[in-house]
Short mmCIF file of C-alpha atoms in Angstrom, two decimals:
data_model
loop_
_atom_site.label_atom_id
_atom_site.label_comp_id
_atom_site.label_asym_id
_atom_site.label_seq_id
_atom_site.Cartn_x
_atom_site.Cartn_y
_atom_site.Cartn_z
CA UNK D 8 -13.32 79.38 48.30
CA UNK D 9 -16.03 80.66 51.06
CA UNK D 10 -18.84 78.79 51.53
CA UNK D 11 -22.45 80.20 49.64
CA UNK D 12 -24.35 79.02 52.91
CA UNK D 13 -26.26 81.95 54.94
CA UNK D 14 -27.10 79.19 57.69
CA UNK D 15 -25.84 76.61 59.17
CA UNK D 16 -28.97 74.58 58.36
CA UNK D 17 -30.38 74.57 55.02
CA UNK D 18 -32.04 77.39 53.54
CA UNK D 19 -34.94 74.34 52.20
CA UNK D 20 -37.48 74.53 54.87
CA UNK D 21 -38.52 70.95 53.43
CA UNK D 22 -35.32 69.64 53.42
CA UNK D 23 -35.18 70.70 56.82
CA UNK D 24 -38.06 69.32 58.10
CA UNK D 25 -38.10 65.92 56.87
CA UNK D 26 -34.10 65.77 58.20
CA UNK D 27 -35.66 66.98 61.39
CA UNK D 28 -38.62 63.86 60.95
CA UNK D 29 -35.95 62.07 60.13
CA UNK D 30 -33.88 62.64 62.79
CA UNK D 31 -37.06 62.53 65.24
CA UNK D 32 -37.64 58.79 64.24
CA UNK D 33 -34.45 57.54 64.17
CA UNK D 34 -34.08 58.77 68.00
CA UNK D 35 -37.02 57.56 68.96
CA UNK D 36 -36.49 53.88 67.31
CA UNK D 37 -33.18 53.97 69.10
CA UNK D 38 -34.38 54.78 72.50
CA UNK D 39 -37.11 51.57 72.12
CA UNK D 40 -34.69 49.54 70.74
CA UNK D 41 -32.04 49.93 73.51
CA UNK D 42 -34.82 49.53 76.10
CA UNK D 43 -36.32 46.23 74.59
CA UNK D 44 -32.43 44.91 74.11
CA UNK D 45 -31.77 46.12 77.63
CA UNK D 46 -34.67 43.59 79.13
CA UNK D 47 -33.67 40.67 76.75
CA UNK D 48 -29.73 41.01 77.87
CA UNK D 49 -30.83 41.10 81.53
CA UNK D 50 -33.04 38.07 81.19
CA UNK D 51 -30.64 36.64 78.78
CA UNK D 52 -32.37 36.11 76.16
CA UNK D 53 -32.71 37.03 72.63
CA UNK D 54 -34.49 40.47 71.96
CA UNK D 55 -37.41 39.31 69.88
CA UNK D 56 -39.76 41.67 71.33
CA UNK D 57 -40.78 45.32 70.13
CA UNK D 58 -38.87 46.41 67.01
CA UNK D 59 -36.81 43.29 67.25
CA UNK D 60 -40.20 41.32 66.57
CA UNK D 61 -39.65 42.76 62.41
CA UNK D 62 -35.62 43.65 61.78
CA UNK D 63 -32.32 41.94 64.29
CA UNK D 64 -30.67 45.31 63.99
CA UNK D 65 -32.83 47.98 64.71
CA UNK D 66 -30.11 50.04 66.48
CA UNK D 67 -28.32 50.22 63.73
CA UNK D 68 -31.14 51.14 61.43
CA UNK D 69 -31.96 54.01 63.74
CA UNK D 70 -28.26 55.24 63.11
CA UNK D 71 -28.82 55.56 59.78
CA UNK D 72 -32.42 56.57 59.63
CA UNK D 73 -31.14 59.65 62.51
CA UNK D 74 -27.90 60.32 59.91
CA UNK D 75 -30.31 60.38 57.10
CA UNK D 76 -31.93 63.14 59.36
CA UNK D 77 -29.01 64.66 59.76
CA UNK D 78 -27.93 64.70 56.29
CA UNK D 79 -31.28 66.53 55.27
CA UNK D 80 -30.64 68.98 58.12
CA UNK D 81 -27.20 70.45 56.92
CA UNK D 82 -27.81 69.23 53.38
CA UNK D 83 -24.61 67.72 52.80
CA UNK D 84 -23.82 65.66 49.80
CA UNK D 85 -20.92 64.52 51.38
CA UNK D 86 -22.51 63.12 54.47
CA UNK D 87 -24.46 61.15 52.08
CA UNK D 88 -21.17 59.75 50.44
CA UNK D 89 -20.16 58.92 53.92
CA UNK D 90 -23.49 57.01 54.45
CA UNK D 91 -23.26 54.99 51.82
CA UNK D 92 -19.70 53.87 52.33
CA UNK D 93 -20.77 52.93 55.55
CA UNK D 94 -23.51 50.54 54.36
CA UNK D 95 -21.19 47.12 53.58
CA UNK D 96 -18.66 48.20 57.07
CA UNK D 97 -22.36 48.40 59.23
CA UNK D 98 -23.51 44.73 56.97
CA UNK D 99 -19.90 43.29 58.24
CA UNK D 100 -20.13 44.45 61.48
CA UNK D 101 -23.58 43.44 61.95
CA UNK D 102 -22.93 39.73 60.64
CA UNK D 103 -20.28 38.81 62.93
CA UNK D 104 -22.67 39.84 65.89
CA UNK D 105 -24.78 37.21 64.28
CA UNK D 106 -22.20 34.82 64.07
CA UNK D 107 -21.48 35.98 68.08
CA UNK D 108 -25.01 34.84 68.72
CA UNK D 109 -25.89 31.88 66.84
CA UNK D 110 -22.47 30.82 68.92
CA UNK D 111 -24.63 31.77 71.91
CA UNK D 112 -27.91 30.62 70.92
CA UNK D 113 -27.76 27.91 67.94
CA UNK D 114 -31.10 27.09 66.38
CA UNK D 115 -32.92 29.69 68.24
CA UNK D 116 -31.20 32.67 66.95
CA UNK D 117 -31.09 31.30 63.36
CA UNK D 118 -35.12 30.43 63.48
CA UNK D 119 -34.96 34.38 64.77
CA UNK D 120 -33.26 35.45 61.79
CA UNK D 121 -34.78 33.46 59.43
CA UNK D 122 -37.99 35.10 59.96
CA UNK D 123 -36.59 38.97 60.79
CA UNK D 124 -35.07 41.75 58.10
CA UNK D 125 -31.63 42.56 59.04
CA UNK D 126 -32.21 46.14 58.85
CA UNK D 127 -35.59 46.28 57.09
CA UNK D 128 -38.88 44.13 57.95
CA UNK D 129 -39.44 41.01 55.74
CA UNK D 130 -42.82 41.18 54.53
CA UNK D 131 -45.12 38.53 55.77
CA UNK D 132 -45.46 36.69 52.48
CA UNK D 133 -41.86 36.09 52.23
CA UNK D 134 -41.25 35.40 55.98
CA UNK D 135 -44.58 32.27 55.08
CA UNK D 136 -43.26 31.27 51.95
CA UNK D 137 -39.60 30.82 53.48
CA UNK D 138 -41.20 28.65 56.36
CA UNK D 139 -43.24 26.92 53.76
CA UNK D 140 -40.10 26.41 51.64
CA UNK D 141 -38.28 25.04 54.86
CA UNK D 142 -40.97 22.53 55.71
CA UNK D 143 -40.76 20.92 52.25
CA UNK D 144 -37.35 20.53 51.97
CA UNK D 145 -37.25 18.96 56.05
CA UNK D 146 -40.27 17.23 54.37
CA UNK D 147 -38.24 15.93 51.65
CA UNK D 148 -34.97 15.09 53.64
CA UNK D 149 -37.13 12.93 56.32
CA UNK D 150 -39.40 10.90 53.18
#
């Protein structure tokens, strides 16, 4: 059966330019991203500067912030199934990296992401009442 479609794109200006805002963002995130990770990896240390200051993973999140995009774009329900089938295989693939650098880094690292959103920002409440929760219980193991 042909295809409907008159355009490549969608026909939904909307739907076409939030994919291409979108797709915009998720670029841009990934170009900081890889520049703030480059400096940290040549220093070696842990990137904990620029968008790794709120979420460890922010490479990742602009892949599927610029697929989002890209899913608005060509309007694709599809590519949407794909995306979310991909959610858990990005989750593994991003926790053994953290297992990778807790290996490398210890207690740093885990302070790091204790206090950072895997793929999302923590909001500042939680990341205080997490530290406050932390210091009572050290509290409690040292009285």
């Amino acid at each position: 059966m042909a295809s409907q479609r008159k355009t490549f794109f969608t026909d939904n200006i909307y739907l076409l330019s939030v994919g291409l805002l979108f797709l915009a963002g998720g670029v841009l995130l990934w170009l900081i991203a890889s520049r703030y990770l480059r400096k940290a990896v040549n220093a070696k240390e842990i990137a904990t500067s620029g968008p790794f200051k709120y979420i460890r993973h922010p490479i990742y999140a602009s892949m599927y912030i610029l697929s989002i995009g890209l899913g608005f774009i060509f309007f694709s329900r599809d590519w949407f199934v794909v995306l979310i089938v991909f959610i858990p295989l990005w989750c593994l693939e991003c926790r053994t990296e953290e297992k990778d650098m807790i290996k490398l880094y210890d207690e740093k690292y885990d302070e790091y992401r204790k206090r950072t959103g895997m793929f999302l920002p923590i909001s500042a409440k939680k990341r205080s009442n997490g530290s406050a929760l932390r210091n009572i219980s050290k509290a409690g193991r040292n009285g």
